[in-house]
CSV table of C-alpha atoms in Angstrom, one decimal:
chain,number,residue,atom,x,y,z
J,1,LYS,CA,-16.4,5.9,5.0
J,2,GLN,CA,-14.8,3.7,2.3
J,3,GLU,CA,-14.1,0.1,3.3
J,4,VAL,CA,-12.2,-2.4,1.3
J,5,THR,CA,-12.8,-6.1,1.9
J,6,GLN,CA,-10.9,-9.1,0.5
J,7,ILE,CA,-12.3,-12.6,0.8
J,8,PRO,CA,-11.0,-15.2,1.4
J,9,ALA,CA,-8.2,-14.2,3.7
J,10,ALA,CA,-6.2,-17.2,2.6
J,11,LEU,CA,-6.4,-19.6,-0.3
J,12,SER,CA,-4.5,-22.8,-1.3
J,13,VAL,CA,-4.8,-24.2,-4.8
J,14,PRO,CA,-2.8,-26.8,-6.8
J,15,GLU,CA,-0.3,-25.6,-9.4
J,16,GLY,CA,-1.7,-25.1,-12.9
J,17,GLU,CA,-5.2,-24.0,-11.8
J,18,ASN,CA,-6.8,-20.8,-12.8
J,19,LEU,CA,-8.0,-18.7,-9.8
J,20,VAL,CA,-9.8,-15.6,-8.9
J,21,LEU,CA,-9.2,-13.2,-6.0
J,22,ASN,CA,-11.9,-10.9,-4.9
J,23,CYS,CA,-12.0,-7.3,-3.7
J,24,SER,CA,-15.1,-5.3,-2.7
J,25,PHE,CA,-15.5,-1.7,-1.7
J,26,THR,CA,-18.4,0.1,-0.2
J,27,ASP,CA,-18.2,3.5,-2.0
J,28,SER,CA,-18.5,3.1,-5.8
J,29,ALA,CA,-17.2,6.7,-6.4
J,30,ILE,CA,-13.6,5.8,-6.9
J,31,TYR,CA,-10.7,7.2,-9.0
J,32,ASN,CA,-8.9,4.0,-9.4
J,33,LEU,CA,-8.2,0.6,-8.0
J,34,GLN,CA,-4.8,-1.0,-7.7
J,35,TRP,CA,-3.7,-4.6,-7.1
J,36,PHE,CA,-0.4,-5.3,-5.3
J,37,ARG,CA,1.6,-8.3,-4.5
J,38,GLN,CA,3.6,-8.7,-1.3
J,39,ASP,CA,6.1,-11.4,-0.6
J,40,PRO,CA,6.9,-12.2,3.1
J,41,GLY,CA,9.1,-9.6,4.7
J,42,LYS,CA,9.1,-7.4,1.5
J,43,GLY,CA,7.4,-4.3,0.3
J,44,LEU,CA,4.5,-4.1,-2.1
J,45,THR,CA,4.8,-4.5,-5.8
J,46,SER,CA,2.2,-3.0,-8.1
J,47,LEU,CA,0.6,-5.5,-10.4
J,48,LEU,CA,-2.2,-3.6,-12.1
J,49,LEU,CA,-3.9,-0.2,-11.9
J,50,ILE,CA,-7.5,0.2,-13.2
J,51,GLN,CA,-8.8,3.8,-13.7
J,52,SER,CA,-12.4,4.4,-12.8
J,53,SER,CA,-13.3,4.7,-16.5
J,54,GLN,CA,-11.8,1.3,-17.4
J,55,ARG,CA,-13.3,-2.2,-17.1
J,56,GLU,CA,-10.2,-4.3,-17.0
J,57,GLN,CA,-6.4,-4.4,-17.3
J,58,THR,CA,-4.2,-7.3,-18.3
J,59,SER,CA,-0.5,-8.1,-17.7
J,60,GLY,CA,0.8,-11.4,-18.7
J,61,ARG,CA,-1.1,-14.1,-16.8
J,62,LEU,CA,-3.0,-11.5,-14.7
J,63,ASN,CA,-6.3,-9.9,-15.5
J,64,ALA,CA,-8.0,-7.4,-13.3
J,65,SER,CA,-11.6,-6.3,-13.8
J,66,LEU,CA,-13.6,-3.5,-12.2
J,67,ASP,CA,-17.3,-3.2,-11.7
J,68,LYS,CA,-17.9,0.2,-10.0
J,69,SER,CA,-21.7,-0.2,-9.8
J,70,SER,CA,-21.4,-3.3,-7.8
J,71,GLY,CA,-18.3,-2.2,-5.9
J,72,ARG,CA,-16.2,-5.2,-6.9
J,73,SER,CA,-12.9,-6.0,-8.5
J,74,THR,CA,-11.4,-9.4,-9.4
J,75,LEU,CA,-7.9,-10.5,-10.0
J,76,TYR,CA,-7.7,-13.5,-12.3
J,77,ILE,CA,-4.5,-15.5,-12.3
J,78,ALA,CA,-4.1,-18.0,-15.2
J,79,ALA,CA,-2.1,-21.2,-15.0
J,80,SER,CA,-0.9,-20.6,-11.4
J,81,GLN,CA,2.7,-21.4,-10.5
J,82,PRO,CA,4.4,-21.9,-7.1
J,83,GLY,CA,6.1,-18.5,-7.7
J,84,ASP,CA,2.7,-16.8,-7.5
J,85,SER,CA,2.5,-17.6,-3.8
J,86,ALA,CA,2.3,-14.3,-2.0
J,87,THR,CA,-0.2,-12.0,-0.4
J,88,TYR,CA,-2.3,-10.0,-2.8
J,89,LEU,CA,-3.8,-6.6,-1.8
J,90,CYS,CA,-6.2,-4.3,-3.5
J,91,ALA,CA,-6.4,-0.5,-2.8
J,92,VAL,CA,-8.8,2.2,-3.9
J,93,VAL,CA,-8.6,5.9,-4.2
J,94,ALA,CA,-12.1,7.2,-3.3
J,95,LEU,CA,-13.9,10.4,-4.0
J,96,ASN,CA,-14.3,11.6,-0.4
J,97,ARG,CA,-13.1,14.6,1.4
J,98,ASP,CA,-9.8,13.1,2.3
J,99,ASP,CA,-9.0,11.3,-1.0
J,100,LYS,CA,-7.0,8.7,0.9
J,101,ILE,CA,-5.9,5.4,-0.5
J,102,ILE,CA,-7.7,2.6,1.3
J,103,PHE,CA,-6.2,-0.9,1.4
J,104,GLY,CA,-7.9,-4.3,1.9
J,105,LYS,CA,-6.3,-6.7,4.3
J,106,GLY,CA,-5.2,-9.0,1.5
J,107,THR,CA,-5.6,-12.6,0.4
J,108,ARG,CA,-2.7,-14.9,1.3
J,109,LEU,CA,-2.3,-17.2,-1.7
J,110,HIS,CA,-0.4,-20.6,-1.6
J,111,ILE,CA,0.2,-22.5,-4.8
J,112,LEU,CA,0.8,-26.2,-4.1
J,113,PRO,CA,3.5,-27.8,-6.3
W,1,ASN,CA,16.8,3.9,-10.7
W,2,ALA,CA,16.7,2.8,-7.1
W,3,GLY,CA,13.0,3.6,-6.8
W,4,VAL,CA,11.9,4.1,-3.2
W,5,THR,CA,14.6,3.6,-0.5
W,6,GLN,CA,14.1,3.4,3.2
W,7,THR,CA,16.5,3.5,6.1
W,8,PRO,CA,17.0,1.8,8.5
W,9,LYS,CA,15.7,-1.7,7.6
W,10,PHE,CA,15.5,-2.8,11.2
W,11,GLN,CA,15.4,-0.8,14.5
W,12,VAL,CA,14.8,-1.6,18.2
W,13,LEU,CA,13.9,1.2,20.5
W,14,LYS,CA,13.1,1.5,24.2
W,15,THR,CA,9.9,3.2,25.2
W,16,GLY,CA,10.3,6.9,25.2
W,17,GLN,CA,13.2,7.0,22.8
W,18,SER,CA,12.9,9.0,19.6
W,19,MET,CA,14.0,8.2,16.0
W,20,THR,CA,13.5,9.3,12.4
W,21,LEU,CA,12.7,7.0,9.5
W,22,GLN,CA,14.1,8.2,6.2
W,23,CYS,CA,12.6,7.7,2.8
W,24,ALA,CA,13.8,8.9,-0.6
W,25,GLN,CA,12.5,8.4,-4.1
W,26,ASP,CA,14.3,9.1,-7.4
W,27,MET,CA,11.3,9.0,-9.7
W,28,ASN,CA,10.5,12.7,-9.5
W,29,HIS,CA,7.1,11.9,-8.0
W,30,ASN,CA,5.0,14.6,-6.4
W,31,SER,CA,3.3,12.5,-3.7
W,32,MET,CA,4.8,10.5,-0.9
W,33,TYR,CA,3.2,8.4,1.8
W,34,TRP,CA,4.0,6.7,5.1
W,35,TYR,CA,2.1,3.6,6.1
W,36,ARG,CA,2.2,1.1,8.9
W,37,GLN,CA,1.4,-2.6,8.5
W,38,ASP,CA,0.2,-4.6,11.4
W,39,PRO,CA,-1.1,-8.2,11.5
W,40,GLY,CA,-4.9,-8.3,11.2
W,41,MET,CA,-5.0,-4.5,10.6
W,42,GLY,CA,-3.7,-4.3,7.1
W,43,LEU,CA,-1.9,-1.2,5.7
W,44,ARG,CA,-2.9,2.1,7.3
W,45,LEU,CA,-1.9,5.6,6.2
W,46,ILE,CA,-0.1,7.6,8.7
W,47,TYR,CA,0.7,10.8,6.8
W,48,TYR,CA,1.1,11.8,3.2
W,49,SER,CA,2.5,14.7,1.2
W,50,ALA,CA,0.8,15.7,-2.0
W,51,SER,CA,3.6,17.9,-3.0
W,52,GLU,CA,6.8,19.5,-1.7
W,53,GLY,CA,6.0,21.7,1.2
W,54,THR,CA,2.6,20.1,2.1
W,55,THR,CA,1.7,17.3,4.5
W,56,ASP,CA,-1.6,15.9,5.7
W,57,LYS,CA,-2.7,13.5,8.3
W,58,GLY,CA,-3.8,10.0,7.3
W,59,GLU,CA,-5.8,7.5,9.3
W,60,VAL,CA,-3.4,7.0,12.2
W,61,PRO,CA,-1.2,10.1,12.7
W,62,ASN,CA,-1.1,10.2,16.5
W,63,GLY,CA,2.4,9.9,17.9
W,64,TYR,CA,4.1,10.7,14.6
W,65,ASN,CA,5.4,13.8,12.8
W,66,VAL,CA,6.6,14.1,9.2
W,67,SER,CA,8.8,16.4,7.1
W,68,ARG,CA,8.9,16.7,3.4
W,69,LEU,CA,12.4,17.9,3.2
W,70,ASN,CA,12.4,18.3,-0.6
W,71,LYS,CA,10.7,16.6,-3.5
W,72,ARG,CA,12.8,13.5,-3.1
W,73,GLU,CA,12.7,13.0,0.7
W,74,PHE,CA,10.0,12.4,3.2
W,75,SER,CA,10.9,11.5,6.8
W,76,LEU,CA,8.7,10.1,9.6
W,77,ARG,CA,9.6,10.9,13.2
W,78,LEU,CA,8.6,9.2,16.4
W,79,GLU,CA,9.2,11.7,19.2
W,80,SER,CA,8.5,9.3,22.1
W,81,ALA,CA,8.2,5.7,21.0
W,82,ALA,CA,5.5,3.5,22.5
W,83,PRO,CA,5.1,-0.3,22.3
W,84,SER,CA,2.0,0.3,20.2
W,85,GLN,CA,4.2,1.7,17.5
W,86,THR,CA,5.9,-1.7,17.0
W,87,SER,CA,5.1,-2.3,13.3
W,88,VAL,CA,6.5,-2.5,9.8
W,89,TYR,CA,6.6,1.0,8.2
W,90,PHE,CA,6.4,1.5,4.5
W,91,CYS,CA,7.1,4.6,2.5
W,92,ALA,CA,5.5,5.0,-1.0
W,93,SER,CA,5.4,7.5,-3.8
W,94,SER,CA,3.3,8.2,-6.8
W,95,GLY,CA,3.3,10.6,-9.6
W,96,ASP,CA,0.0,12.2,-9.1
W,97,PRO,CA,-1.3,13.9,-5.9
W,98,ARG,CA,-4.6,12.0,-6.1
W,99,GLY,CA,-3.1,8.6,-6.7
W,100,PHE,CA,-4.1,8.4,-10.3
W,101,TYR,CA,-0.9,6.7,-11.1
W,102,GLU,CA,0.7,3.7,-9.5
W,103,GLN,CA,2.1,3.7,-6.0
W,104,TYR,CA,5.6,2.5,-5.6
W,105,PHE,CA,6.7,1.1,-2.3
W,106,GLY,CA,10.0,0.9,-0.4
W,107,PRO,CA,11.2,-2.3,1.2
W,108,GLY,CA,10.0,-1.3,4.7
W,109,THR,CA,11.4,-0.7,8.2
W,110,ARG,CA,10.7,-3.2,10.8
W,111,LEU,CA,10.5,-1.4,14.2
W,112,THR,CA,10.3,-3.0,17.6
W,113,VAL,CA,9.6,-0.8,20.7
W,114,THR,CA,10.3,-2.6,24.0
């Protein structure tokens, strides 16, 4: 059964720092991995989608990498800003019988002004 | 484009009452999903519909039913609400039945069952 883990559960860093959020998954046979942002009381906003054949995707100050063999993905945020404060979730579509989308529990990020 | 819309935004039910959560998308997506989000449990898939006319169970389907009314609309019904169904419910859609493309989420429905 596919499991997705995000560590740490919460993170506080000063404004301006570069930071890395981690996502690990137990079954390396995946179709894609997606990173989301969730603000308090809101829905999820898609940030980056990495197909299984890709190694990384970039959007502005965000860069997501994928290493299927080790079952890991990282989300790199450059020059963090207070507006980046949110919960970040990763999700995978796995090659199993159900082909469900499995979410991690998220990392709650707080950028200190 | 409105994207994915959900109604209502908030709802309070008494145990045993029934209700239907509505979801609609205007992106011509094939797939639609219902999730619940609980503290410490993350997002869990309740039901999904890979295409109009098909529905499948997700991780936590007990106590729920769904209807894919047409390509745009996917509703979630609680026949006899229980306190354990207190949660935030999200609807999502994507363009590919296997989730190859991005999932787009609605703003959520916050449901309390007393």
